[in-house]
Every structure is written in structure tokens, then in C-alpha cells.
Short mmCIF file of C-alpha atoms and ligand atoms in Angstrom, two decimals:
data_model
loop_
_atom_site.label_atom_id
_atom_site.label_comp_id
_atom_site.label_asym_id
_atom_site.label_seq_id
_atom_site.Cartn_x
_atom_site.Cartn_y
_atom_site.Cartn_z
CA UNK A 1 28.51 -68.87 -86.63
CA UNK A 2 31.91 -67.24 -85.59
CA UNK A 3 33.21 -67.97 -89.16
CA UNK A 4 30.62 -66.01 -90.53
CA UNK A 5 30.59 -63.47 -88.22
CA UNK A 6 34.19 -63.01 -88.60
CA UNK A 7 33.45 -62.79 -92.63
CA UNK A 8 31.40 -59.89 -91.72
CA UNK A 9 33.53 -58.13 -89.12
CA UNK A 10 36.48 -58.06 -91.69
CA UNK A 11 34.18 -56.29 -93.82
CA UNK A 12 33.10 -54.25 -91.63
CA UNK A 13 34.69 -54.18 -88.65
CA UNK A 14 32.60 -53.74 -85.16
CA UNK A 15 34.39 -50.48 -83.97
CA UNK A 16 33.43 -48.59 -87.01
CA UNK A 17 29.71 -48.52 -85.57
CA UNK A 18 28.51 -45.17 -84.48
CA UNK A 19 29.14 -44.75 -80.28
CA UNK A 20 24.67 -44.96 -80.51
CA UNK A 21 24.85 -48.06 -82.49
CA UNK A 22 24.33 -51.78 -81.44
CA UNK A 23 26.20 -54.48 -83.57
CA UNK A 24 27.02 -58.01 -84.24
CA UNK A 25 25.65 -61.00 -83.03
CA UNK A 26 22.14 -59.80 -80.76
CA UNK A 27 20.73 -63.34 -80.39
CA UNK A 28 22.69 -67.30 -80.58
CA UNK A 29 25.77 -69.06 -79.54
CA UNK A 30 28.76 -68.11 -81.65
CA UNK A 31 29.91 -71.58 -81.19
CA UNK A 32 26.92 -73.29 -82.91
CA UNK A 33 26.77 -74.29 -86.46
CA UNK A 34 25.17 -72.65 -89.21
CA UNK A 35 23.73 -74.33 -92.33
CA UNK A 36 21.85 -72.05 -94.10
CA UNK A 37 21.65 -68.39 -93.61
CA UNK A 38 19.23 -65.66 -94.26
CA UNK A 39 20.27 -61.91 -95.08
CA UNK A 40 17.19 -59.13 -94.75
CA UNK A 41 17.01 -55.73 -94.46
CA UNK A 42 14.94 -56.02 -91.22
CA UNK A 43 13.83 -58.67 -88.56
CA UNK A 44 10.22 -58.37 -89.62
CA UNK A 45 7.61 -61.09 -89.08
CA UNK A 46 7.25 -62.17 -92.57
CA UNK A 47 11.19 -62.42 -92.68
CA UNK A 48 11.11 -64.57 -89.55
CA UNK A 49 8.65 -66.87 -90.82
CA UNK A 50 10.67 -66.92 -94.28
CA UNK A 51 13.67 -67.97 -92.26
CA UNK A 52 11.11 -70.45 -90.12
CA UNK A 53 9.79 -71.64 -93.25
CA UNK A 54 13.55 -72.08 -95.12
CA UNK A 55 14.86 -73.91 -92.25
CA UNK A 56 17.39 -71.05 -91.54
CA UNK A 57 19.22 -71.11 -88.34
CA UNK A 58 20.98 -67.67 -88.59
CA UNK A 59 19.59 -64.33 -90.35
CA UNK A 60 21.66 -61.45 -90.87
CA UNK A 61 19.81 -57.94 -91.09
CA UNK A 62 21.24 -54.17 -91.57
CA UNK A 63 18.92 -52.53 -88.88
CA UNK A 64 19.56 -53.95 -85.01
CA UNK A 65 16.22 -55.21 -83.89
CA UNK A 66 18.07 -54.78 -80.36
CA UNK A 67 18.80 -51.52 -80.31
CA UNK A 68 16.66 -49.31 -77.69
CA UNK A 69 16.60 -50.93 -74.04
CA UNK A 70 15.06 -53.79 -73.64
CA UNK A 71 12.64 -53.73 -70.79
CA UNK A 72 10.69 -57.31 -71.11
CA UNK A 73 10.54 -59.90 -73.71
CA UNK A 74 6.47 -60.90 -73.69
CA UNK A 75 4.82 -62.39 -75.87
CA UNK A 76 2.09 -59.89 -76.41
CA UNK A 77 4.61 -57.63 -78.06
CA UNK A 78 5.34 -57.83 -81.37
CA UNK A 79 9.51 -56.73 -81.89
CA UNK A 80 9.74 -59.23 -78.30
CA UNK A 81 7.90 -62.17 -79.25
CA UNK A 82 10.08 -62.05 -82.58
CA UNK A 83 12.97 -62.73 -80.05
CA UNK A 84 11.34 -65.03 -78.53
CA UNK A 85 10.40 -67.15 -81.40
CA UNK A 86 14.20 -66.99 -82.62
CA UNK A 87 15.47 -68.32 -79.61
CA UNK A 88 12.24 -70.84 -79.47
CA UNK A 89 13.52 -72.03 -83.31
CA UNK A 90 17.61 -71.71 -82.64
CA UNK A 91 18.00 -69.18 -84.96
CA UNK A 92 21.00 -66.88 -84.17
CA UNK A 93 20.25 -63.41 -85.21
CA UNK A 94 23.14 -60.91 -86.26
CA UNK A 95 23.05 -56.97 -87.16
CA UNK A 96 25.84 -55.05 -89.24
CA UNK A 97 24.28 -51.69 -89.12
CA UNK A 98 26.37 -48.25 -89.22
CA UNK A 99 29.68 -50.62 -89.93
CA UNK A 100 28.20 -52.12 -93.29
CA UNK A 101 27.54 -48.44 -94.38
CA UNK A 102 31.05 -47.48 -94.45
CA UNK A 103 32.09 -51.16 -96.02
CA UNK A 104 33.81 -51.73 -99.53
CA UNK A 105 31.03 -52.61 -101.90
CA UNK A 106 28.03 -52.34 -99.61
CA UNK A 107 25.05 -49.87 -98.86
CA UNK A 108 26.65 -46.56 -99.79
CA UNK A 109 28.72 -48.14 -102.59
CA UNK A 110 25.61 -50.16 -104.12
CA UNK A 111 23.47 -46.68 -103.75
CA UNK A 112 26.27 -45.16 -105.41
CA UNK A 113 26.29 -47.86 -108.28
CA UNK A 114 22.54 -47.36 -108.74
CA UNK A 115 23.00 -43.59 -109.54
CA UNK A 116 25.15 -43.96 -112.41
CA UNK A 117 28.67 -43.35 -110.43
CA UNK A 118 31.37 -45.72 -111.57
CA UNK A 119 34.00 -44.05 -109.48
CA UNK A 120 33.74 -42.20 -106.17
CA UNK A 121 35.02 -41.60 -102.70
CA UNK A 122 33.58 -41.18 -98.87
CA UNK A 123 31.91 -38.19 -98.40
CA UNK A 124 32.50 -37.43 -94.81
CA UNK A 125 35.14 -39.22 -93.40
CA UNK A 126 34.76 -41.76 -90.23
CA UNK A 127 38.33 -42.59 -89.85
CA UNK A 128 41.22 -43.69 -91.44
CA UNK A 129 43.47 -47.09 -91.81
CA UNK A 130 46.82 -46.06 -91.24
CA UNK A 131 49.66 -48.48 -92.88
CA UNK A 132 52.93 -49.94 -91.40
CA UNK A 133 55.97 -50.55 -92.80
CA UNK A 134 57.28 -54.17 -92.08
CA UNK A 135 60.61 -55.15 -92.96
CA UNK A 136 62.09 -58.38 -92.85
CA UNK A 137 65.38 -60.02 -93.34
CA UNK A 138 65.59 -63.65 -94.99
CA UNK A 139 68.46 -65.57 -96.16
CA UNK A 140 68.29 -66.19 -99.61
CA UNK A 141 66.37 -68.84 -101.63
CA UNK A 142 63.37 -68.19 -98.63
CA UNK A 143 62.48 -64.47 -99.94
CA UNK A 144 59.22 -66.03 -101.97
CA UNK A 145 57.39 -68.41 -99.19
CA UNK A 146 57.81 -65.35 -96.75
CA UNK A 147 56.27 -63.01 -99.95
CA UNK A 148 53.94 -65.17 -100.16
CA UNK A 149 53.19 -65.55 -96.50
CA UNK A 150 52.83 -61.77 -96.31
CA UNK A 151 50.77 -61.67 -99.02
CA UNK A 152 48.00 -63.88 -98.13
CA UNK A 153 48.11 -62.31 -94.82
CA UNK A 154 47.65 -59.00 -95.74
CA UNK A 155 51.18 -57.25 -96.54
CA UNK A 156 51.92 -55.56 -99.69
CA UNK A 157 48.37 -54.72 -100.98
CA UNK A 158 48.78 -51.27 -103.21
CA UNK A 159 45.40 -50.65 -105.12
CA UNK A 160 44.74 -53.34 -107.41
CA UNK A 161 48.49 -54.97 -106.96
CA UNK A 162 49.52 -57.81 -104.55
CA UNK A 163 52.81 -59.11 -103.71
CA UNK A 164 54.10 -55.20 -103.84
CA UNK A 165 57.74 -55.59 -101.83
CA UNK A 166 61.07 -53.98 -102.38
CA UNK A 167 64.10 -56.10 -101.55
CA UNK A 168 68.06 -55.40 -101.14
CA UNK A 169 70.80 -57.93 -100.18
CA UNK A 170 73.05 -57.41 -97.64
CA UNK A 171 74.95 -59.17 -95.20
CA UNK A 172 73.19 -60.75 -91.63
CA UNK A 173 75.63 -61.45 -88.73
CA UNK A 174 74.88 -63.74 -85.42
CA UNK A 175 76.79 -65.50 -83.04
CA UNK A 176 74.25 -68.43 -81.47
CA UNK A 177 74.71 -68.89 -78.07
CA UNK A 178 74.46 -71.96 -75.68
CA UNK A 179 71.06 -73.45 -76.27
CA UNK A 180 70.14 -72.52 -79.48
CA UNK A 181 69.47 -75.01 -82.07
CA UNK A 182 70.48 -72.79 -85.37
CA UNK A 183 69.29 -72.69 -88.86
CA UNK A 184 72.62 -72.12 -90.07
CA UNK A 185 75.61 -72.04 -88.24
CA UNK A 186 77.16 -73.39 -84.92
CA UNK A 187 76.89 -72.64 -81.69
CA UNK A 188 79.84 -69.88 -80.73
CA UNK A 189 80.87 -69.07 -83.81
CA UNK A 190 79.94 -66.00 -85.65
CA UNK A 191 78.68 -66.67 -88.60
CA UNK A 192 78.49 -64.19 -91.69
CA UNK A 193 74.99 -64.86 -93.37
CA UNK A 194 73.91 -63.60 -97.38
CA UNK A 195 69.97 -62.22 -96.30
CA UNK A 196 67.53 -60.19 -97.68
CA UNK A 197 65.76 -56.97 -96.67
CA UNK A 198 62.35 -57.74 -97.80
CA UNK A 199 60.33 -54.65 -96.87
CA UNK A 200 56.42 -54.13 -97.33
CA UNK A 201 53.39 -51.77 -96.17
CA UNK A 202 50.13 -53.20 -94.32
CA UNK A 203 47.54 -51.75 -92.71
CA UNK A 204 47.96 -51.45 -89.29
CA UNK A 205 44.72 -53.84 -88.71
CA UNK A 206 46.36 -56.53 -90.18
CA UNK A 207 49.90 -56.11 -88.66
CA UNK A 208 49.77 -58.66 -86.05
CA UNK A 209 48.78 -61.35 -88.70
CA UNK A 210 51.27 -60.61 -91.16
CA UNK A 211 54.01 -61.07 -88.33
CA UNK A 212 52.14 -63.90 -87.11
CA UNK A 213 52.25 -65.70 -91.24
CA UNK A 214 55.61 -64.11 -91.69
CA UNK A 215 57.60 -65.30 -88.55
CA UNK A 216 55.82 -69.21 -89.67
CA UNK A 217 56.93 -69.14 -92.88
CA UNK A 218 60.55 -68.31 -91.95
CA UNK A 219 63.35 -70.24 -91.35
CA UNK A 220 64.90 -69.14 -88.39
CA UNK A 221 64.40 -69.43 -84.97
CA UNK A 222 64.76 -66.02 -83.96
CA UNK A 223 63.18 -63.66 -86.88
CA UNK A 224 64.41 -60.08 -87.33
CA UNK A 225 61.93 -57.58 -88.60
CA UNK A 226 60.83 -54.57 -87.87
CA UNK A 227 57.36 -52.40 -88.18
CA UNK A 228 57.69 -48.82 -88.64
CA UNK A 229 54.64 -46.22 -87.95
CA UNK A 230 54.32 -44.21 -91.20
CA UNK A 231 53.41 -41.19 -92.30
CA UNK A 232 51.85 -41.58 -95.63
CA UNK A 233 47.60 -40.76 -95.68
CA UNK A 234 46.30 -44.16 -95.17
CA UNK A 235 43.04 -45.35 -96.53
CA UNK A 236 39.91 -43.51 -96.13
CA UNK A 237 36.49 -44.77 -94.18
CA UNK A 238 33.33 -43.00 -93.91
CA UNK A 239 29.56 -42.38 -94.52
CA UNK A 240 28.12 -41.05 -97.89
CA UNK A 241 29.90 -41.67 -101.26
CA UNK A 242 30.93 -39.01 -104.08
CA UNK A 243 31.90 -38.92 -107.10
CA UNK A 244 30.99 -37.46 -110.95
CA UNK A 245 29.17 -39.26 -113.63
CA UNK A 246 30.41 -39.82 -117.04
CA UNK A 247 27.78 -37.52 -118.87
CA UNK A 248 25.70 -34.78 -116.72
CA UNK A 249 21.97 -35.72 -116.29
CA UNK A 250 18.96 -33.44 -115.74
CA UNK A 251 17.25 -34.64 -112.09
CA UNK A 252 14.28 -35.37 -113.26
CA UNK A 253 16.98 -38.52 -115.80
CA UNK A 254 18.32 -39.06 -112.38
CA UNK A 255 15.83 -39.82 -110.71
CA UNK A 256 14.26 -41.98 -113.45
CA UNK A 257 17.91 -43.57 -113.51
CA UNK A 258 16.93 -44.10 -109.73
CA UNK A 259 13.56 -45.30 -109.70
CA UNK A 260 15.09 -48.08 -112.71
CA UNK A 261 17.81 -48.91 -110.59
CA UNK A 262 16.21 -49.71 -107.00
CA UNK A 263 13.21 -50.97 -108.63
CA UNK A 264 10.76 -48.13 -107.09
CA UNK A 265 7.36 -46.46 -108.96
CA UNK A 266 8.13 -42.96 -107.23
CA UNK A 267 10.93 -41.38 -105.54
CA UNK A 268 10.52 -37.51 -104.11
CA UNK A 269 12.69 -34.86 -105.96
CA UNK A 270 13.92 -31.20 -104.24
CA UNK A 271 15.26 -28.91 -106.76
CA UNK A 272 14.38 -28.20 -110.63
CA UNK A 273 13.95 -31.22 -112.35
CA UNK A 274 15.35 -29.80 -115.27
CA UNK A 275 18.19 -28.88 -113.09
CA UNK A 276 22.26 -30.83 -115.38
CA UNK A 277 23.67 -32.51 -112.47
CA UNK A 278 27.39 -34.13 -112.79
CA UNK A 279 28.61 -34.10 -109.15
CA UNK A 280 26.43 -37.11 -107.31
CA UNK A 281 26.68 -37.30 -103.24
CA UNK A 282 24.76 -40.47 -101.88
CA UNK A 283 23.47 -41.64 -98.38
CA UNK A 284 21.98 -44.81 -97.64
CA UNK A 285 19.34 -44.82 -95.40
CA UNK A 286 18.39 -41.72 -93.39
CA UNK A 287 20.60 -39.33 -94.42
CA UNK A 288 19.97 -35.74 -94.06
CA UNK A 289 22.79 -35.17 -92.27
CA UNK A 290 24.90 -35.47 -95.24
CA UNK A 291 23.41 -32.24 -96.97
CA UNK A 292 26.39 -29.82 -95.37
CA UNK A 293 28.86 -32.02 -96.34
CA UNK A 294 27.44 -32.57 -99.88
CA UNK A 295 26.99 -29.24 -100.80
CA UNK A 296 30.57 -27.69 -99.26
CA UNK A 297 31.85 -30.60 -101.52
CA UNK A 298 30.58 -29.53 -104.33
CA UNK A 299 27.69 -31.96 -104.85
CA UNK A 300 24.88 -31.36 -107.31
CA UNK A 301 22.62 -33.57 -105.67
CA UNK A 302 22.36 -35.41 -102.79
CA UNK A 303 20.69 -38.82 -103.43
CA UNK A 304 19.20 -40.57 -99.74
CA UNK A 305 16.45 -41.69 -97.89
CA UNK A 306 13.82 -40.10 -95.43
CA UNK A 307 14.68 -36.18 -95.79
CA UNK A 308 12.18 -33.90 -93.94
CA UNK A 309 10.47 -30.93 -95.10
CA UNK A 310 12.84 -28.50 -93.15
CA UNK A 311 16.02 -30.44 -94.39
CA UNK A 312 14.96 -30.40 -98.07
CA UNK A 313 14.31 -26.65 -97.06
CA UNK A 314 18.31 -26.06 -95.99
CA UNK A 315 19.11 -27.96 -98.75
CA UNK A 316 17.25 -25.82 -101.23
CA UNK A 317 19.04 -22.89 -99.71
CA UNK A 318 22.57 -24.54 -100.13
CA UNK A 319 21.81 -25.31 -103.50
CA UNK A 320 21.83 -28.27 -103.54
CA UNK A 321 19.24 -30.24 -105.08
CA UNK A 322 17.91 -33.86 -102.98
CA UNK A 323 16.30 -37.00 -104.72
CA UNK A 324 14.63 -38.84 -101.96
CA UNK A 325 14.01 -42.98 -102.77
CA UNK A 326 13.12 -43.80 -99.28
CA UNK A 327 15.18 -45.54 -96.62
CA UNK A 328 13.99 -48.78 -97.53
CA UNK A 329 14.88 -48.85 -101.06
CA UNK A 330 18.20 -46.50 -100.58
CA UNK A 331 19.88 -49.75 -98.45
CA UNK A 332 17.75 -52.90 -99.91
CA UNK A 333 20.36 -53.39 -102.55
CA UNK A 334 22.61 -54.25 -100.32
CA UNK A 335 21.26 -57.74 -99.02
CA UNK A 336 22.34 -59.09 -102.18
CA UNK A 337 25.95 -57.24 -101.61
CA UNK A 338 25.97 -58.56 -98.67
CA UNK A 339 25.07 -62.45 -99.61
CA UNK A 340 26.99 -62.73 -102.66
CA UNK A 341 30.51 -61.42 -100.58
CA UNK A 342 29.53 -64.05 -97.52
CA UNK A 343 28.34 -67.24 -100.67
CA UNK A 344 32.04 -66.16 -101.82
CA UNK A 345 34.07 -66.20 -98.29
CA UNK A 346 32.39 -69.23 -97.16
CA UNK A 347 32.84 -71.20 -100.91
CA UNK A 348 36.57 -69.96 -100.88
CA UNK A 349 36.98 -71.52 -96.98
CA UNK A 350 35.51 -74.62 -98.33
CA UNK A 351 31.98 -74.63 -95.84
CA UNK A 352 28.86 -75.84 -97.52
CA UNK A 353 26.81 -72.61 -96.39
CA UNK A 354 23.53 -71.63 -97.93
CA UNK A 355 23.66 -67.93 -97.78
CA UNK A 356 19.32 -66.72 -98.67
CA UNK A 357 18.56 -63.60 -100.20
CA UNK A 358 14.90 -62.49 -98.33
CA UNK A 359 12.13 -62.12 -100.75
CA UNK A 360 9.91 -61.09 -97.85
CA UNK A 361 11.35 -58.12 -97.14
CA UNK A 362 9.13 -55.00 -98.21
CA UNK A 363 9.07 -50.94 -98.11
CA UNK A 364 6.46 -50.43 -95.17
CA UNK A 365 5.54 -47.27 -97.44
CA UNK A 366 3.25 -48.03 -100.48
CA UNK A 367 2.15 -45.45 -103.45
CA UNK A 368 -1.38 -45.02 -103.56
ZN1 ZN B 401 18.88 -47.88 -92.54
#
């Protein structure tokens, strides 16, 4: 269970979570082992008896069945006696909420996919990963297995590039002193070394490990580096996604696009159907709260989920037009995101995990 949840958390870290929010693991003993694991949308009770019924003894979900106080945990209420039976069945329970919507590849990105959008950015930024500089120095001949240890731990990642270092000779001096067993050299004697300055960029989250690999993949006993703050804009985290599509659209193609893509008979449309859109601005799950920052943006359209009537009202009045596909089916797509990045990470670590896909999940709202 830690394994997995620490798949998850690199993804999407816990701190990202809105202040309101209530992540991670809500129910289980990180310590146990997991065999087979369901992902859903929501803890609902046919998704607990799917993960009864599938022998499951951990299920993942976007929305935090924990989340307002708990007062009691009786069995005459329904969200409680779901507890109940999870703990009854040893099934750990684990929520990545407001931190999977601002992941790589994951509810905003897959809503984004599903619109047409190939390339985008955040809409409204969260925060920002802020890089390092770490510099090294390595006698000769050792320069690749500390590359290499950087690498894997993070270091020297620019876009789609790996390995990305910049390296100089020069000459390393040190005199070892009594009680040092050295790599080179003899105790009181200065010795005149040929090294390398191996220098790299990580992001700040993974400094600490790419020390860690870097100082065990050296030779010496003692390891010179340093890690310099830097200046340059690091990379961006947020809510929303925007970007432009390859060929403008009407809305009323858009929202067919849409109603394709996440599988849905209807979705709601604000704004003239007949309306070319090219700039797209997407929001999984509820939100209306990205209209301001859509339209100042530039967005044509918002696409999201549960927009009220006075919200589709501002948003009429910015100019901006809205295509509504419900909460449910704005996020859903991302339970298969979700299990085909944790089927990877556990295959590549070498654990025989079945990651589940629910089936039982459903939109609580039907068209009649
Ligand atoms: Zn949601």
C-alpha cells in the first residue's frame, strides 16, 4: 500500500491539495499488502460491492468520501456503513482529489484531450516547481555512473531530454588528514587530482534524492558539490488547461466532439452554437470558477462540469461561451489515466499488482 501510494503522491503530490481538501490514504494500514486494486470515480455502493465482489483490497477514488466531519460511523447511514464495510472486508481506501487535477496526464489533461487540444497549458496557476542547479566534481573515468545516477534520480530532465549536463575539466586539490581512508592519495600529502565539473538542473522536489544517488554512486569519501537556488521560471502547476485547436470548430462541432469523446447523449451548451471557437479553456469537475480566468485569457469556450444558471449568465456577459458535460463525465476519463500510469509504475518496479478499472461507476444524472 505505501508503494502505491507513493506512485500516486509523485504524481500528484499531497501538498498540492486545496487548504479545504482531504487526501491520501482515508481508510487501511499503509503497511499492508495490496494485490489487486480498484480505481473509481466515487466510493459508491455498487463500486464497493464491485471491489467486494473482485476481491480488491484497496480502491482508489478522485472524490474523498471523508471529507466533511465525521460525527458517527452507524450502520443505518449509508456514506458510514460504506466505511464500515471497508474496514469489515480489509479494504484500504485512498482519495487523490484536488492534487490529481493539477497532475501530468490526468483529469484536466484527459478533459483537455477529449476536446480536440493536442497542446495546452494550466489555466490558472497553483504554484510552481522551482529548479536547482547541482554541480558536482568527479575524477575522471567516473563522470557517466554519477550521470547516470543523477539521471535516474531526477537531475538533468529538460523537456523531452534526459541525461542534459554540461561538464569542464579542471584540476581538484586535497590534502587527507589523519583518519581518512582516501580514494586516491595518501594521508598528508597534497595531492593534485584531474576532476570534472559535472553540473545539472533538478527540481527542487527531487534535490535531496539526486544528492542522495549522486553522493552513492561516487567514489570518494567526502563528495564536493554544490546546489545553487536559481532564477530561471520553473515549471508550471495549476487547475484548468488551455490551449488552441488545430482547425476552429463551431460549438455546437464541439460539443458533438464532446459528447463522442466522454461517451455522453447530451451535454448543456451557453453561447451560439454556431458560434467558430479556436481558443479551448477546460475544467474538470465543478468548475465555474474558471470562467474569469478563461475569458481574460482569451478563451472561446470554457468546457466543465456543473455551471449554474447565474455563472453561465457572467459568462455570457464575458463572452465567453460554456459547454457543460457534467461533473461526472468531465473527470470519469481519468480512472483509466489513472490505472494505466499505476499498471505501468508497479510493472516497471517488478510487483504483480492488479490495478481494476470500475465498470460500476455511473453519472447519478440520467436523460429522460
Ligand atoms: Zn470532481
Amino acid at each position: 500500500m505505501r508503494n502505491i501510494a507513493a506512485y500516486i503522491e509523485e504524481l500528484a503530490p499531497l501538498y498540492w491539495a486545496e487548504s479545504w481538501d482531504n487526501v491520501g490514504l482515508q481508510v487501511g494500514d499503509p503497511g499492508a499488502a495490496v494485490q489487486r486494486v480498484l480505481v473509481a470515480l466515487e466510493l459508491t455502493d455498487p463500486v464497493l460491492e464491485e471491489a467486494e465482489s473482485l476481491g480488491c483490497d484497496m480502491v482508489v477514488v478522485h472524490h474523498p468520501p471523508i471529507f466533511r466531519p465525521l460525527k458517527a460511523l452507524r450502520f443505518d447511514n449509508r456514506p458510514a456503513r460504506r466505511l464500515l464495510r471497508l474496514i469489515r472486508g480489509g479494504i484500504a481506501l485512498y482519495a487523490a482529489h484536488t492534487n490529481l487535477d493539477q497532475a501530468a496526464g490526468m483529469t484536466n489533461d484527459t478533459l483537455a484531450a477529449a476536446a480536440g487540444l493536442t497542446e495546452f497549458e494550466v489555466l490558472k496557476q497553483a504554484g510552481e516547481e522551482r529548479y536547482v542547479k547541482l554541480v558536482v566534481f568527479v575524477p575522471r573515468g567516473h563522470e557517466d555512473a554519477v550521470r547516470d545516477a543523477l539521471a535516474g534520480a531526477g537531475a538533468g530532465h529538460i523537456g523531452n531530454y534526459s541525461h542534459c549536463t554540461f561538464q569542464a575539466p579542471g584540476t581538484g586539490t586535497f590534502l587527507p588528514l589523519e583518519g581518512t581512508n582516501p580514494f586516491i592519495g595518501q594521508q598528508g600529502r597534497l595531492e593534485r587530482v584531474e576532476e570534472l565539473r559535472l553540473e545539472t538542473i533538478v527540481p527542487e522536489s527531487a534535490a535531496a534524492q539526486a544528492v542522495q544517488a549522486m553522493i552513492a554512486a561516487h567514489p570518494y569519501e567526502e563528495v564536493a558539490y554544490d546546489l545553487y537556488p536559481l532564477a530561471n521560471p520553473g515549471k508550471v502547476r495549476g487547475h484548468g488547461r488551455i490551449g488552441r485547436l488545430a482547425q476552429p470548430v463551431s460549438l455546437a462541432q464541439l460539443a458533438e466532439r464532446l459528447k463522442q469523446a466522454l461517451r455522453t447523449p447530451a451535454v448543456r451548451v451557453v453561447g451560439d452554437p454556431e458560434r467558430m471557437v479556436t481558443t479551448v479553456a477546460v475544467g474538470a469537475g465543478a468548475g465555474a470558477d474558471l470562467i474569469r480566468p478563461a475569458a481574460s485569457r482569451g478563451a472561446d469556450v470554457l468546457v466543465t462540469g456543473d455551471v449554474k444558471y447565474h455563472e453561465a449568465q457572467d459568462a455570457l456577459d464575458l463572452g465567453l461561451a460554456l459547454v457543460d458535460v457534467g461533473h461526472y463525465n468531465s473527470e470519469a476519463g481519468a480512472i483509466g489515466s489513472l490505472a494505466a500510469y499505476l499498471r505501468e509504475r508497479l510493472a516497471a518496479d517488478g510487483h504483480p499488482v492488479e490495478v481494476v478499472e470500475s465498470q460500476a461507476g455511473r453519472d447519478p444524472f440520467r436523460f429522460v
